């Protein structure tokens, strides 16, 4: 397959082998529709509330994985610190919920910590619009600033991955050390109400599941549209040959910064959804290990396909639940074995294996 670039305005993408058939063009929408029906209609009917809540958690992680797939799979940026952006979104939502329950007073953990006055940082989060906005805006701003500083210096590859990993470690240390401000090691817990709805009710959790599923579907469609756009083709070109793209007159730093910020925004939104679904946000959920687990999930599903990132997150977290329930002392080994097995038999993940079998059958 050849690549043709004649000028700065030319498309930096492989020439397609030909116009796809109508069956090929309908295959993607048909699969998406089938998955949407399965998630929005079948799952709520057949799953008990507890299992439906677990599926909602898996879909929240799939939103983070979707951002990783966009940044890593399409852009070549191995991000090992998405827990930072997930945490920023989660704590923004958690702060709002704690202030709502405090009803003008101090959150319970502040009382236990000896805090006598509500910190100025917390005050604006009493407004739900501000809290929801900051759950996305804060991660995007942090990622954009970091990207602008790092990518202009042409930091990439393993160096960028280590930098994001170090950022996640530092973020956890900061949260743990601010007991009176963040809840310390325990984080923010004991959430009882969301927008006037009791979080303990099955109907509320069912409604949250629908919200998470719809948000994931919309973000997937948006990410797919972005990948298929001119910007997406340029992003793939930066992944495959950053220096070449720079010589053609484009600025890879800008492309990578925008993509990194979008992936961070997805992680922040996922964090905001995670808090009412699971009922906790703590440093233990945001560190290096949770961030690495998400990257592993994307690799298992297939990092070069957005659907693979989503599938990998659901499969790996489901496997984690099953293994931990059945073999509590050995589930980590089984999860690692699953990763090794998939990577050995299918280096491009589950999606790559399915595509290879389809090509062999066709």
XYZ file of C-alpha atoms in Angstrom:
362
model
C 0.000 0.000 0.000
C 1.578 3.252 -1.062
C 1.413 6.697 0.477
C 1.219 9.758 -1.737
C 1.970 13.261 -0.484
C 2.288 15.957 -3.110
C 1.981 19.138 -1.052
C 1.195 20.548 2.335
C -2.503 20.388 1.535
C -2.400 16.781 0.429
C -3.741 14.014 2.599
C -1.087 12.199 4.598
C -2.788 8.812 4.466
C -2.574 5.561 2.535
C -4.570 5.496 -0.661
C -7.631 3.259 -0.257
C -7.673 0.152 -2.425
C -11.058 1.100 -3.805
C -14.548 2.163 -2.899
C -15.975 -0.270 -0.329
C -19.112 -2.185 -1.151
C -22.460 -1.252 0.339
C -22.221 -4.268 2.641
C -18.871 -3.078 3.981
C -20.218 0.434 4.500
C -23.199 -0.894 6.459
C -21.213 -3.344 8.562
C -19.879 -0.765 11.027
C -23.250 0.914 11.739
C -24.915 -2.499 11.976
C -22.444 -3.723 14.583
C -22.739 -0.467 16.550
C -26.541 -0.718 16.507
C -26.424 -4.335 17.667
C -24.093 -3.453 20.554
C -26.261 -0.450 21.486
C -29.401 -2.624 21.598
C -27.548 -5.199 23.682
C -26.342 -2.555 26.143
C -29.495 -0.429 26.377
C -32.236 -3.037 26.062
C -31.006 -6.562 26.756
C -28.557 -5.936 29.616
C -31.021 -4.008 31.866
C -33.600 -6.770 31.361
C -31.436 -9.801 32.093
C -28.962 -8.500 34.684
C -29.750 -8.079 38.349
C -29.041 -4.617 39.848
C -25.660 -5.636 41.290
C -24.391 -7.042 37.972
C -25.802 -4.090 36.068
C -23.844 -1.807 38.399
C -20.684 -3.773 37.639
C -21.335 -3.414 33.913
C -21.762 0.334 34.406
C -18.341 0.405 36.077
C -16.836 -1.530 33.165
C -18.313 0.973 30.705
C -16.870 3.854 32.733
C -13.436 2.301 32.386
C -14.185 1.810 28.677
C -14.510 5.592 28.338
C -10.999 6.001 29.726
C -9.783 3.211 27.442
C -11.338 4.963 24.460
C -9.205 8.023 25.194
C -6.116 5.819 25.565
C -6.903 4.162 22.249
C -7.130 7.576 20.626
C -3.860 8.838 22.114
C -1.834 5.604 21.982
C -3.352 3.556 19.205
C -3.937 6.404 16.764
C -1.338 8.910 17.960
C 1.474 6.692 19.237
C 1.532 8.363 22.678
C 1.838 5.705 25.372
C -0.020 7.318 28.269
C 0.653 5.629 31.607
C -0.868 8.297 33.829
C -4.532 8.581 32.841
C -5.359 8.034 36.501
C -4.455 11.691 37.053
C -7.189 12.948 34.737
C -9.626 10.286 35.922
C -8.968 11.477 39.461
C -9.449 15.147 38.644
C -12.884 14.395 37.237
C -13.753 12.053 40.067
C -12.749 14.449 42.812
C -14.643 17.300 41.132
C -17.845 15.251 41.242
C -17.054 13.925 44.721
C -16.592 17.429 46.087
C -19.986 18.451 44.770
C -21.685 15.407 46.314
C -20.014 15.908 49.684
C -21.010 19.567 49.797
C -24.581 18.669 48.871
C -24.775 16.219 51.766
C -23.139 18.685 54.168
C -25.975 21.195 53.486
C -23.891 24.275 54.139
C -21.639 22.685 56.731
C -18.361 20.835 56.450
C -17.973 17.399 54.844
C -17.641 14.620 57.406
C -13.964 13.876 56.790
C -13.079 17.553 57.340
C -14.778 17.455 60.727
C -12.806 14.339 61.652
C -9.602 16.007 60.434
C -10.123 19.102 62.592
C -10.847 21.518 59.732
C -12.886 24.453 61.046
C -13.679 26.357 57.836
C -14.488 25.188 54.329
C -11.379 25.620 52.135
C -11.726 28.228 49.401
C -10.925 25.589 46.791
C -14.057 23.664 47.718
C -16.576 26.534 47.724
C -17.245 26.763 43.944
C -17.940 23.019 43.721
C -21.238 23.487 45.524
C -22.564 24.486 42.104
C -23.321 21.349 40.044
C -22.710 23.097 36.719
C -19.282 24.262 37.855
C -18.414 20.825 39.232
C -19.416 19.015 36.035
C -17.595 21.562 33.895
C -14.415 21.289 35.951
C -14.548 17.491 35.749
C -13.740 17.891 32.049
C -12.074 21.302 31.830
C -9.468 20.693 34.549
C -8.071 17.500 32.936
C -8.082 19.131 29.503
C -6.207 22.202 30.756
C -3.638 20.137 32.661
C -3.064 17.854 29.666
C -2.844 20.790 27.252
C -0.264 22.577 29.409
C 1.760 19.402 29.880
C 1.566 18.582 26.184
C 2.564 22.081 25.139
C 5.642 21.894 27.355
C 6.642 18.330 26.543
C 5.852 17.895 22.865
C 7.554 21.154 21.885
C 10.718 19.682 23.344
C 10.124 16.610 21.158
C 9.826 14.310 24.147
C 8.247 11.088 22.931
C 8.315 7.316 23.164
C 9.444 5.787 26.446
C 10.432 9.185 27.856
C 6.888 10.505 27.509
C 5.457 7.288 28.971
C 7.731 7.511 32.022
C 6.834 11.182 32.463
C 3.101 10.433 32.578
C 3.730 7.544 34.947
C 5.696 9.800 37.279
C 2.883 12.346 37.127
C 0.422 9.713 38.332
C 2.704 8.740 41.227
C 3.166 12.370 42.253
C -0.573 13.003 42.054
C -1.307 10.149 44.446
C 1.316 11.393 46.918
C -0.266 14.853 46.794
C -3.751 13.498 47.469
C -2.640 11.282 50.344
C -0.735 14.129 51.996
C -3.718 16.515 52.063
C -5.947 14.777 54.586
C -8.084 17.797 55.414
C -8.537 18.796 51.783
C -8.885 15.511 49.895
C -9.676 12.907 52.520
C -6.169 11.478 52.400
C -5.785 7.747 51.838
C -9.510 7.078 52.223
C -10.475 9.643 49.613
C -14.091 10.774 49.323
C -16.754 8.242 50.320
C -20.287 7.938 51.699
C -22.262 9.456 48.848
C -26.014 9.170 49.358
C -27.695 11.507 46.907
C -27.258 12.771 43.344
C -29.407 15.634 42.080
C -32.079 14.738 44.623
C -32.062 11.005 43.812
C -31.160 8.371 46.388
C -28.062 6.551 45.121
C -29.016 3.434 47.079
C -32.142 2.865 44.985
C -31.971 0.351 42.136
C -33.866 2.766 39.899
C -31.195 5.431 40.390
C -28.396 3.007 39.612
C -30.275 1.807 36.543
C -30.614 5.396 35.384
C -26.885 5.933 35.929
C -26.176 2.853 33.828
C -28.161 4.290 30.929
C -26.320 7.605 31.256
C -22.928 5.881 31.188
C -23.880 3.702 28.207
C -25.190 6.657 26.203
C -22.154 8.807 27.008
C -19.823 5.991 25.933
C -21.741 5.558 22.679
C -21.643 9.264 21.872
C -17.944 9.548 22.680
C -17.190 6.500 20.533
C -19.041 8.010 17.575
C -17.236 11.321 18.108
C -13.835 9.640 18.355
C -14.558 7.557 15.257
C -15.513 10.680 13.332
C -12.319 12.364 14.497
C -10.169 9.401 13.407
C -11.813 9.336 9.971
C -11.350 13.087 9.500
C -8.372 14.904 8.022
C -7.083 15.516 11.537
C -7.266 11.797 12.258
C -5.238 10.952 9.166
C -2.676 13.534 10.190
C -2.587 12.025 13.688
C -1.806 8.572 12.282
C 0.860 10.120 10.066
C 2.467 11.690 13.150
C 2.433 8.293 14.835
C 4.087 6.568 11.883
C 6.526 9.291 10.896
C 6.633 12.387 13.087
C 9.785 13.826 11.534
C 8.416 13.387 8.050
C 5.208 15.222 8.985
C 7.275 18.055 10.436
C 9.288 18.352 7.226
C 6.027 18.634 5.278
C 5.178 21.806 7.183
C 2.853 20.534 9.901
C 3.406 20.941 13.639
C 3.258 17.495 15.292
C 3.372 19.081 18.751
C 0.001 20.752 18.173
C -1.594 17.573 16.840
C -0.344 15.512 19.763
C -1.283 18.138 22.348
C -4.866 18.368 21.072
C -5.222 14.591 21.049
C -3.692 14.218 24.502
C -6.090 16.871 25.837
C -9.093 15.101 24.294
C -8.084 11.799 25.875
C -7.666 13.565 29.229
C -11.136 15.099 28.922
C -12.593 11.636 28.326
C -10.819 10.324 31.416
C -12.099 13.243 33.497
C -15.678 12.672 32.369
C -15.299 8.979 33.176
C -14.093 9.886 36.662
C -17.145 12.083 37.222
C -19.423 9.191 36.210
C -17.464 6.682 38.289
C -18.168 8.422 41.600
C -21.977 8.026 41.716
C -21.802 4.588 40.062
C -19.269 3.064 42.486
C -19.627 5.405 45.455
C -15.986 6.221 46.119
C -12.987 8.038 44.716
C -9.634 7.469 46.403
C -5.909 7.631 45.576
C -5.786 3.818 45.351
C -7.886 4.044 42.165
C -5.678 6.629 40.469
C -2.078 5.539 40.813
C 0.404 3.845 38.536
C -1.061 0.331 38.771
C -4.658 1.283 37.817
C -3.314 3.363 34.919
C -1.199 0.438 33.721
C -4.174 -1.918 33.952
C -6.114 0.300 31.571
C -3.242 0.348 29.090
C -3.051 -3.443 29.297
C -6.794 -3.642 28.662
C -6.445 -1.496 25.540
C -3.585 -3.681 24.311
C -5.657 -6.827 24.859
C -8.630 -5.433 22.967
C -6.530 -3.975 20.169
C -5.041 -0.530 20.438
C -5.230 0.254 16.734
C -9.042 0.117 16.752
C -11.281 2.264 18.943
C -13.704 -0.632 19.297
C -10.801 -2.763 20.483
C -10.021 -0.317 23.289
C -13.630 -0.420 24.487
C -13.823 -4.203 24.171
C -10.541 -4.688 26.004
C -11.660 -2.565 28.952
C -14.893 -4.523 29.339
C -13.266 -7.938 28.880
C -10.344 -7.305 31.233
C -12.476 -5.821 33.999
C -15.009 -8.621 33.676
C -12.173 -11.141 33.889
C -10.866 -9.317 36.937
C -14.251 -9.639 38.622
C -14.672 -13.330 37.754
C -11.128 -14.285 38.737
C -11.299 -12.368 42.010
C -14.626 -13.975 42.913
C -13.616 -17.542 42.087
C -9.887 -17.482 42.886
C -9.234 -14.577 45.207
C -5.613 -15.534 45.837
C -4.628 -16.148 42.217
C -6.680 -13.764 40.106
C -3.701 -11.478 39.415
C -1.805 -14.388 37.897
C -4.799 -15.386 35.796
C -5.257 -11.837 34.590
C -1.591 -11.686 33.633
C -1.865 -15.043 31.878
C -4.826 -13.729 29.883
C -2.761 -10.748 28.771
C 0.200 -12.937 27.772
C -2.058 -15.352 25.914
C -3.763 -12.652 23.881
C -0.536 -10.822 23.105
C 1.149 -14.064 22.034
C -1.646 -15.267 19.765
C -2.809 -11.840 18.622
C -0.273 -8.973 18.934
C -2.932 -6.599 17.594
C -5.391 -7.674 20.242
C -8.757 -9.361 20.086
C -9.962 -7.094 17.283
C -6.866 -7.907 15.238
C -7.468 -11.629 15.737
C -11.092 -11.319 14.619
C -10.067 -9.358 11.532
C -7.409 -11.918 10.656
C -9.902 -14.760 10.910
C -12.378 -12.835 8.778
C -9.773 -12.247 6.090
C -8.797 -15.903 6.147
C -12.427 -16.980 5.833
C -13.193 -14.448 3.095
